[in-house]
PDB file of C-alpha atoms and ligand atoms in Angstrom:
ATOM      1  CA  MET A   1     -20.286 -30.373  -6.734  1.00 49.00           C
ATOM      2  CA  ASN A   2     -19.272 -27.144  -5.014  1.00 61.00           C
ATOM      3  CA  ASP A   3     -16.858 -25.113  -7.167  1.00 74.00           C
ATOM      4  CA  ARG A   4     -14.118 -24.095  -4.714  1.00 82.00           C
ATOM      5  CA  ARG A   5     -12.006 -22.258  -7.311  1.00 94.00           C
ATOM      6  CA  ARG A   6     -11.304 -18.588  -6.507  1.00 97.00           C
ATOM      7  CA  LYS A   7     -13.675 -16.582  -8.704  1.00 98.00           C
ATOM      8  CA  ARG A   8     -12.313 -13.868 -10.995  1.00 98.00           C
ATOM      9  CA  VAL A   9     -13.616 -10.471  -9.945  1.00 98.00           C
ATOM     10  CA  VAL A  10     -13.150  -7.142 -11.713  1.00 98.00           C
ATOM     11  CA  VAL A  11     -13.720  -3.912  -9.778  1.00 98.00           C
ATOM     12  CA  LEU A  12     -15.052  -0.747 -11.407  1.00 98.00           C
ATOM     13  CA  ILE A  13     -13.978   2.524  -9.813  1.00 98.00           C
ATOM     14  CA  SER A  14     -14.053   6.259 -10.478  1.00 98.00           C
ATOM     15  CA  GLY A  15     -11.987   7.752  -7.657  1.00 98.00           C
ATOM     16  CA  ARG A  16     -10.319   7.208  -4.281  1.00 97.00           C
ATOM     17  CA  GLY A  17     -10.649   3.418  -4.264  1.00 98.00           C
ATOM     18  CA  SER A  18     -10.768   2.741  -0.510  1.00 98.00           C
ATOM     19  CA  ASN A  19     -13.386  -0.008  -1.034  1.00 98.00           C
ATOM     20  CA  LEU A  20     -11.232  -1.447  -3.812  1.00 98.00           C
ATOM     21  CA  ASN A  21      -8.389  -1.458  -1.301  1.00 98.00           C
ATOM     22  CA  ALA A  22     -10.517  -3.363   1.221  1.00 98.00           C
ATOM     23  CA  LEU A  23     -11.280  -5.995  -1.448  1.00 98.00           C
ATOM     24  CA  LEU A  24      -7.615  -6.200  -2.499  1.00 98.00           C
ATOM     25  CA  HIS A  25      -6.595  -6.730   1.134  1.00 98.00           C
ATOM     26  CA  ALA A  26      -9.204  -9.437   1.672  1.00 98.00           C
ATOM     27  CA  ALA A  27      -8.056 -11.244  -1.473  1.00 98.00           C
ATOM     28  CA  ILE A  28      -4.455 -11.459  -0.222  1.00 97.00           C
ATOM     29  CA  ASP A  29      -5.610 -14.405   1.908  1.00 97.00           C
ATOM     30  CA  PRO A  30      -5.392 -17.502  -0.318  1.00 96.00           C
ATOM     31  CA  ALA A  31      -8.492 -18.865   1.451  1.00 97.00           C
ATOM     32  CA  TYR A  32     -10.580 -15.861   0.308  1.00 98.00           C
ATOM     33  CA  PRO A  33     -12.926 -17.166  -2.416  1.00 98.00           C
ATOM     34  CA  ALA A  34     -12.366 -14.307  -4.891  1.00 98.00           C
ATOM     35  CA  ASP A  35      -9.354 -13.068  -6.792  1.00 98.00           C
ATOM     36  CA  ILE A  36      -9.250  -9.425  -7.889  1.00 98.00           C
ATOM     37  CA  ALA A  37      -8.350 -10.093 -11.517  1.00 98.00           C
ATOM     38  CA  GLY A  38      -8.582  -6.524 -12.773  1.00 98.00           C
ATOM     39  CA  VAL A  39      -9.647  -2.947 -12.189  1.00 98.00           C
ATOM     40  CA  ILE A  40     -11.427  -0.690 -14.667  1.00 98.00           C
ATOM     41  CA  SER A  41     -11.734   3.051 -14.108  1.00 98.00           C
ATOM     42  CA  ASN A  42     -13.680   5.570 -16.151  1.00 98.00           C
ATOM     43  CA  LYS A  43     -11.317   8.283 -14.849  1.00 98.00           C
ATOM     44  CA  ALA A  44      -7.598   8.298 -15.666  1.00 98.00           C
ATOM     45  CA  ALA A  45      -6.876  10.278 -12.481  1.00 98.00           C
ATOM     46  CA  ALA A  46      -8.636   7.805 -10.137  1.00 98.00           C
ATOM     47  CA  LYS A  47      -6.447   7.334  -7.078  1.00 97.00           C
ATOM     48  CA  GLY A  48      -7.598   3.736  -6.769  1.00 97.00           C
ATOM     49  CA  LEU A  49      -5.559   2.859  -9.853  1.00 98.00           C
ATOM     50  CA  GLU A  50      -2.426   3.298  -7.708  1.00 96.00           C
ATOM     51  CA  SER A  51      -3.688   0.736  -5.148  1.00 93.00           C
ATOM     52  CA  ALA A  52      -4.404  -1.737  -7.922  1.00 96.00           C
ATOM     53  CA  ALA A  53      -0.966  -1.242  -9.456  1.00 96.00           C
ATOM     54  CA  SER A  54       0.710  -1.703  -6.064  1.00 96.00           C
ATOM     55  CA  HIS A  55      -1.040  -5.113  -5.819  1.00 96.00           C
ATOM     56  CA  ASN A  56       0.085  -5.945  -9.384  1.00 97.00           C
ATOM     57  CA  VAL A  57      -3.520  -6.072 -10.541  1.00 98.00           C
ATOM     58  CA  PRO A  58      -4.082  -5.174 -14.222  1.00 98.00           C
ATOM     59  CA  CYS A  59      -5.812  -1.794 -14.603  1.00 97.00           C
ATOM     60  CA  VAL A  60      -7.539  -0.338 -17.642  1.00 98.00           C
ATOM     61  CA  VAL A  61      -8.947   3.163 -18.065  1.00 98.00           C
ATOM     62  CA  VAL A  62     -12.082   3.244 -20.221  1.00 98.00           C
ATOM     63  CA  SER A  63     -13.009   6.922 -20.359  1.00 98.00           C
ATOM     64  CA  GLU A  64     -16.499   8.020 -21.340  1.00 97.00           C
ATOM     65  CA  ASP A  65     -14.864  10.927 -23.186  1.00 97.00           C
ATOM     66  CA  ASP A  66     -13.758   8.462 -25.877  1.00 98.00           C
ATOM     67  CA  TYR A  67     -17.295   7.278 -26.698  1.00 98.00           C
ATOM     68  CA  GLU A  68     -20.310   9.040 -28.149  1.00 97.00           C
ATOM     69  CA  THR A  69     -23.019   7.292 -26.180  1.00 98.00           C
ATOM     70  CA  ARG A  70     -23.416   5.627 -22.791  1.00 97.00           C
ATOM     71  CA  GLU A  71     -24.156   2.349 -24.616  1.00 98.00           C
ATOM     72  CA  ASP A  72     -20.873   2.531 -26.580  1.00 98.00           C
ATOM     73  CA  HIS A  73     -18.942   3.257 -23.391  1.00 98.00           C
ATOM     74  CA  ASP A  74     -20.613   0.370 -21.585  1.00 98.00           C
ATOM     75  CA  ASP A  75     -19.905  -1.934 -24.554  1.00 98.00           C
ATOM     76  CA  ALA A  76     -16.214  -1.076 -24.236  1.00 98.00           C
ATOM     77  CA  ILE A  77     -16.349  -1.847 -20.497  1.00 98.00           C
ATOM     78  CA  ASP A  78     -18.122  -5.118 -21.242  1.00 98.00           C
ATOM     79  CA  GLU A  79     -15.404  -6.080 -23.725  1.00 98.00           C
ATOM     80  CA  THR A  80     -12.708  -5.243 -21.178  1.00 98.00           C
ATOM     81  CA  LEU A  81     -14.491  -7.318 -18.521  1.00 98.00           C
ATOM     82  CA  ARG A  82     -14.608 -10.264 -20.914  1.00 98.00           C
ATOM     83  CA  SER A  83     -10.946  -9.851 -21.857  1.00 98.00           C
ATOM     84  CA  MET A  84     -10.165  -9.999 -18.110  1.00 98.00           C
ATOM     85  CA  LYS A  85     -12.331 -13.144 -17.862  1.00 98.00           C
ATOM     86  CA  ALA A  86     -14.483 -11.553 -15.140  1.00 98.00           C
ATOM     87  CA  GLU A  87     -16.981 -13.831 -13.433  1.00 98.00           C
ATOM     88  CA  PHE A  88     -18.260 -11.164 -11.037  1.00 98.00           C
ATOM     89  CA  VAL A  89     -18.164  -7.365 -11.104  1.00 98.00           C
ATOM     90  CA  CYS A  90     -17.935  -5.092  -8.069  1.00 99.00           C
ATOM     91  CA  LEU A  91     -18.864  -1.426  -8.379  1.00 98.00           C
ATOM     92  CA  ALA A  92     -16.753   0.399  -5.802  1.00 98.00           C
ATOM     93  CA  GLY A  93     -17.429   4.107  -6.050  1.00 98.00           C
ATOM     94  CA  TYR A  94     -18.142   3.810  -9.787  1.00 98.00           C
ATOM     95  CA  MET A  95     -19.955   7.121 -10.218  1.00 96.00           C
ATOM     96  CA  ARG A  96     -21.579   6.656 -13.590  1.00 96.00           C
ATOM     97  CA  LEU A  97     -25.011   5.313 -14.454  1.00 96.00           C
ATOM     98  CA  LEU A  98     -24.937   2.052 -16.382  1.00 97.00           C
ATOM     99  CA  SER A  99     -27.121   1.392 -19.424  1.00 97.00           C
ATOM    100  CA  PRO A 100     -29.966  -1.141 -19.021  1.00 97.00           C
ATOM    101  CA  ALA A 101     -28.390  -3.464 -21.639  1.00 98.00           C
ATOM    102  CA  PHE A 102     -25.104  -3.616 -19.710  1.00 98.00           C
ATOM    103  CA  VAL A 103     -26.897  -4.199 -16.404  1.00 98.00           C
ATOM    104  CA  LYS A 104     -28.913  -7.024 -17.979  1.00 97.00           C
ATOM    105  CA  LYS A 105     -25.744  -8.764 -19.198  1.00 98.00           C
ATOM    106  CA  TRP A 106     -24.226  -8.813 -15.706  1.00 98.00           C
ATOM    107  CA  GLN A 107     -27.381  -9.088 -13.604  1.00 97.00           C
ATOM    108  CA  GLY A 108     -26.877 -11.471 -10.698  1.00 98.00           C
ATOM    109  CA  ARG A 109     -23.103 -11.211 -11.149  1.00 98.00           C
ATOM    110  CA  MET A 110     -22.659  -7.487 -10.423  1.00 98.00           C
ATOM    111  CA  ILE A 111     -22.828  -5.905  -6.960  1.00 98.00           C
ATOM    112  CA  ASN A 112     -22.554  -2.349  -5.644  1.00 98.00           C
ATOM    113  CA  ILE A 113     -21.850  -0.674  -2.335  1.00 98.00           C
ATOM    114  CA  HIS A 114     -23.999   2.318  -1.431  1.00 98.00           C
ATOM    115  CA  PRO A 115     -23.331   4.647   1.518  1.00 98.00           C
ATOM    116  CA  ALA A 116     -26.793   4.425   3.122  1.00 98.00           C
ATOM    117  CA  LEU A 117     -29.245   1.890   4.467  1.00 97.00           C
ATOM    118  CA  LEU A 118     -31.256   1.333   1.286  1.00 98.00           C
ATOM    119  CA  PRO A 119     -34.023   1.914   0.391  1.00 98.00           C
ATOM    120  CA  ALA A 120     -33.357   5.117   2.366  1.00 98.00           C
ATOM    121  CA  PHE A 121     -31.200   7.760   0.708  1.00 98.00           C
ATOM    122  CA  LYS A 122     -30.717   6.475  -2.831  1.00 98.00           C
ATOM    123  CA  GLY A 123     -28.484   8.625  -5.017  1.00 97.00           C
ATOM    124  CA  LEU A 124     -25.854  11.168  -3.999  1.00 97.00           C
ATOM    125  CA  ASN A 125     -24.986  13.160  -0.830  1.00 98.00           C
ATOM    126  CA  THR A 126     -26.365  10.438   1.406  1.00 98.00           C
ATOM    127  CA  HIS A 127     -24.612  11.586   4.602  1.00 98.00           C
ATOM    128  CA  ALA A 128     -25.788  15.192   4.329  1.00 98.00           C
ATOM    129  CA  ARG A 129     -29.330  13.986   3.677  1.00 98.00           C
ATOM    130  CA  ALA A 130     -29.196  11.535   6.587  1.00 98.00           C
ATOM    131  CA  LEU A 131     -28.108  14.361   8.915  1.00 98.00           C
ATOM    132  CA  ALA A 132     -30.759  16.737   7.572  1.00 98.00           C
ATOM    133  CA  SER A 133     -33.492  14.141   8.005  1.00 98.00           C
ATOM    134  CA  GLY A 134     -32.605  13.502  11.648  1.00 97.00           C
ATOM    135  CA  VAL A 135     -32.209   9.709  11.426  1.00 97.00           C
ATOM    136  CA  ARG A 136     -30.297   8.257  14.404  1.00 95.00           C
ATOM    137  CA  ILE A 137     -29.015   5.193  12.546  1.00 95.00           C
ATOM    138  CA  HIS A 138     -27.302   5.308   9.169  1.00 97.00           C
ATOM    139  CA  GLY A 139     -25.059   2.874   7.345  1.00 97.00           C
ATOM    140  CA  CYS A 140     -24.256   1.151   4.098  1.00 97.00           C
ATOM    141  CA  THR A 141     -25.675  -1.504   1.812  1.00 97.00           C
ATOM    142  CA  VAL A 142     -24.218  -4.041  -0.592  1.00 97.00           C
ATOM    143  CA  HIS A 143     -26.781  -5.023  -3.222  1.00 98.00           C
ATOM    144  CA  PHE A 144     -27.124  -6.706  -6.595  1.00 98.00           C
ATOM    145  CA  VAL A 145     -27.211  -4.169  -9.409  1.00 98.00           C
ATOM    146  CA  THR A 146     -30.480  -3.973 -11.334  1.00 97.00           C
ATOM    147  CA  ALA A 147     -31.872  -1.461 -13.819  1.00 94.00           C
ATOM    148  CA  GLY A 148     -33.266   0.952 -11.199  1.00 93.00           C
ATOM    149  CA  MET A 149     -30.575   3.055  -9.540  1.00 93.00           C
ATOM    150  CA  ASP A 150     -29.756   1.787  -6.005  1.00 95.00           C
ATOM    151  CA  GLU A 151     -32.785  -0.502  -6.185  1.00 96.00           C
ATOM    152  CA  GLY A 152     -31.356  -4.008  -6.483  1.00 97.00           C
ATOM    153  CA  PRO A 153     -31.914  -6.721  -3.865  1.00 97.00           C
ATOM    154  CA  VAL A 154     -29.904  -6.251  -0.693  1.00 96.00           C
ATOM    155  CA  ILE A 155     -27.113  -8.685   0.224  1.00 95.00           C
ATOM    156  CA  LEU A 156     -25.632  -7.149   3.390  1.00 94.00           C
ATOM    157  CA  GLN A 157     -26.057  -3.970   5.398  1.00 94.00           C
ATOM    158  CA  ALA A 158     -24.138  -2.430   8.274  1.00 94.00           C
ATOM    159  CA  ALA A 159     -25.588   0.183  10.579  1.00 95.00           C
ATOM    160  CA  VAL A 160     -23.758   2.901  12.492  1.00 95.00           C
ATOM    161  CA  PRO A 161     -25.116   5.391  15.025  1.00 94.00           C
ATOM    162  CA  VAL A 162     -25.561   9.049  14.107  1.00 96.00           C
ATOM    163  CA  HIS A 163     -24.161  11.235  16.896  1.00 95.00           C
ATOM    164  CA  SER A 164     -25.695  14.601  17.693  1.00 95.00           C
ATOM    165  CA  LYS A 165     -22.380  16.343  16.995  1.00 96.00           C
ATOM    166  CA  ASP A 166     -21.763  14.587  13.685  1.00 97.00           C
ATOM    167  CA  THR A 167     -20.787  16.532  10.605  1.00 98.00           C
ATOM    168  CA  GLU A 168     -21.050  15.136   7.105  1.00 98.00           C
ATOM    169  CA  GLU A 169     -17.336  14.265   7.348  1.00 98.00           C
ATOM    170  CA  THR A 170     -17.433  12.441  10.705  1.00 98.00           C
ATOM    171  CA  LEU A 171     -20.507  10.471   9.655  1.00 98.00           C
ATOM    172  CA  ALA A 172     -18.965   9.606   6.283  1.00 98.00           C
ATOM    173  CA  GLU A 173     -15.842   8.355   8.030  1.00 97.00           C
ATOM    174  CA  ARG A 174     -17.864   6.089  10.355  1.00 96.00           C
ATOM    175  CA  VAL A 175     -19.911   4.693   7.451  1.00 97.00           C
ATOM    176  CA  LEU A 176     -16.790   4.145   5.328  1.00 97.00           C
ATOM    177  CA  LYS A 177     -15.269   1.920   8.043  1.00 96.00           C
ATOM    178  CA  ALA A 178     -18.463  -0.142   7.928  1.00 96.00           C
ATOM    179  CA  GLU A 179     -18.266  -0.288   4.120  1.00 97.00           C
ATOM    180  CA  HIS A 180     -14.767  -1.746   4.322  1.00 97.00           C
ATOM    181  CA  LEU A 181     -16.074  -4.495   6.619  1.00 95.00           C
ATOM    182  CA  VAL A 182     -19.171  -5.507   4.670  1.00 95.00           C
ATOM    183  CA  TYR A 183     -17.970  -5.303   1.071  1.00 97.00           C
ATOM    184  CA  PRO A 184     -15.344  -8.066   1.305  1.00 97.00           C
ATOM    185  CA  ARG A 185     -17.827 -10.180   3.248  1.00 95.00           C
ATOM    186  CA  ALA A 186     -20.586  -9.721   0.659  1.00 96.00           C
ATOM    187  CA  LEU A 187     -18.211 -10.514  -2.206  1.00 98.00           C
ATOM    188  CA  ALA A 188     -17.091 -13.672  -0.398  1.00 96.00           C
ATOM    189  CA  MET A 189     -20.732 -14.717  -0.087  1.00 94.00           C
ATOM    190  CA  ILE A 190     -21.472 -14.431  -3.804  1.00 96.00           C
ATOM    191  CA  ALA A 191     -18.116 -15.973  -4.793  1.00 97.00           C
ATOM    192  CA  GLN A 192     -18.803 -18.966  -2.513  1.00 94.00           C
ATOM    193  CA  GLY A 193     -22.332 -19.249  -3.824  1.00 94.00           C
ATOM    194  CA  THR A 194     -23.942 -18.834  -0.402  1.00 92.00           C
ATOM    195  CA  VAL A 195     -25.951 -15.977  -1.851  1.00 94.00           C
ATOM    196  CA  ARG A 196     -27.358 -15.449  -5.327  1.00 96.00           C
ATOM    197  CA  MET A 197     -30.017 -13.454  -7.097  1.00 97.00           C
ATOM    198  CA  ALA A 198     -33.118 -15.313  -8.270  1.00 95.00           C
ATOM    199  CA  SER A 199     -36.515 -13.978  -9.374  1.00 94.00           C
ATOM    200  CA  GLY A 200     -35.392 -10.451  -8.506  1.00 94.00           C
ATOM    201  CA  GLN A 201     -34.573 -11.379  -4.913  1.00 96.00           C
ATOM    202  CA  THR A 202     -31.537 -12.296  -2.866  1.00 95.00           C
ATOM    203  CA  MET A 203     -31.526 -15.995  -2.033  1.00 94.00           C
ATOM    204  CA  PHE A 204     -29.396 -17.154   0.885  1.00 90.00           C
ATOM    205  CA  THR A 205     -28.268 -20.710   1.410  1.00 85.00           C
ATOM    206  CA  GLY A 206     -26.580 -22.331   4.385  1.00 64.00           C
ATOM    207  CA  SER A 207     -26.032 -20.528   7.640  1.00 58.00           C
ATOM    208  CA  GLU A 208     -25.797 -17.039   6.087  1.00 49.00           C
ATOM    209  CA  GLU A 209     -29.567 -16.691   6.227  1.00 51.00           C
ATOM    210  CA  ILE A 210     -29.591 -16.779  10.030  1.00 50.00           C
ATOM    211  CA  ALA A 211     -29.622 -13.152  11.053  1.00 53.00           C
ATOM    212  CA  ASP A 212     -27.592 -11.865  13.968  1.00 57.00           C
ATOM    213  CA  PRO A 213     -30.155 -11.655  16.781  1.00 53.00           C
ATOM    214  CA  GLN A 214     -28.671  -8.450  18.194  1.00 61.00           C
ATOM    215  CA  ILE A 215     -30.715  -5.309  17.959  1.00 63.00           C
ATOM    216  CA  MET A 216     -28.796  -2.104  17.434  1.00 66.00           C
ATOM    217  CA  ILE A 217     -30.130   0.693  19.617  1.00 63.00           C
ATOM    218  CA  SER A 218     -29.651   4.231  18.401  1.00 63.00           C
ATOM    219  CA  PRO A 219     -27.751   6.632  20.673  1.00 64.00           C
ATOM    220  CA  GLY A 220     -29.904   8.240  23.338  1.00 56.00           C
ATOM    221  CA  MET A 221     -32.405   5.413  23.605  1.00 52.00           C
ATOM    222  CA  ARG A 222     -30.129   3.312  25.776  1.00 49.00           C
ATOM    223  CA  ASP A 223     -29.547   6.187  28.226  1.00 47.00           C
ATOM    224  CA  LYS A 224     -33.265   6.809  28.439  1.00 48.00           C
ATOM    225  CA  ALA A 225     -33.963   3.130  29.059  1.00 46.00           C
ATOM    226  CA  ARG A 226     -31.389   3.133  31.866  1.00 49.00           C
ATOM    227  CA  SER A 227     -32.871   6.183  33.575  1.00 44.00           C
ATOM    228  CA  THR A 228     -36.394   4.734  33.797  1.00 42.00           C
TER     229      THR A 228
HETATM  230  C1  LIG B 301     -18.089   5.013  -1.135  1.00 69.34           C
HETATM  231  O1  LIG B 301     -18.559   5.638   0.028  1.00 69.34           O
HETATM  232  C2  LIG B 301     -19.203   4.290  -1.866  1.00 69.34           C
HETATM  233  O2  LIG B 301     -20.148   3.733  -0.997  1.00 69.34           O
HETATM  234  C3  LIG B 301     -19.812   5.438  -2.639  1.00 69.34           C
HETATM  235  O3  LIG B 301     -18.712   6.176  -3.104  1.00 69.34           O
HETATM  236  C4  LIG B 301     -17.647   6.052  -2.172  1.00 69.34           C
HETATM  237  C5  LIG B 301     -16.430   5.605  -2.923  1.00 69.34           C
HETATM  238  O4  LIG B 301     -15.320   5.621  -2.073  1.00 69.34           O
HETATM  239  N1  LIG B 301     -20.609   4.953  -3.726  1.00 69.34           N
HETATM  240  C6  LIG B 301     -21.695   5.569  -4.137  1.00 69.34           C
HETATM  241  O5  LIG B 301     -22.096   6.615  -3.683  1.00 69.34           O
HETATM  242  C7  LIG B 301     -22.425   4.866  -5.271  1.00 69.34           C
HETATM  243  N2  LIG B 301     -23.776   5.292  -5.327  1.00 69.34           N
HETATM  244  P1  LIG B 301     -14.031   4.767  -2.434  1.00 69.34           P
HETATM  245  O6  LIG B 301     -13.638   5.181  -3.858  1.00 69.34           O
HETATM  246  O7  LIG B 301     -13.013   5.217  -1.425  1.00 69.34           O
HETATM  247  O8  LIG B 301     -14.379   3.329  -2.319  1.00 69.34           O
END
């Protein structure tokens, strides 16, 4: 039988927390299938902790400075997740590599948002690299977290155009708006069970597997098509 209970989700952050905020807002709706049950930050100064507190969501700071090794730090995070009874974990601007043992424990139940259309632009400074490379379409990806950094199977992506006058800041702003749209949607999909990870791949069930038939055309191409 389908489990319609709201799933307990804990969000890991390191900073601003705008994606956390998008998830908190989505979860205000009682029909949303996930409940943000807690927030863990590895930085005491993370601004996102204020958003969590304003939604009365329990927050815990687990600083890497208090642990000798990455494994010890991740063990402490794992314990905190279990104490919060987390069923799923969302990485939302959590800017620290996770140890393979931790990733294995949560594999299939942990997702991340990355500010690029993976597999393009893994790692940091994605907007600057997108601009430097000359791509005309950029975007963001929600994916399951696996051992390889930014390598897990993709759940959802959103594309935005790159304008010729874009700076790193204007492009980042456009991508961030897309992030705030797709992250709550991707979390809803895993909480409802319409998407799951199996054999290292994303498996879709129900209508979610039917792709939107629209094709996004990068800026410039449409004008050219019109003029011919
Ligand atoms: C977001 O753009 C997120 O995609 C990115 O950090 C930002 C966090 O912003 N994550 C990564 O780069 C992970 N590789 P936020 O704290 O306002 O959500």
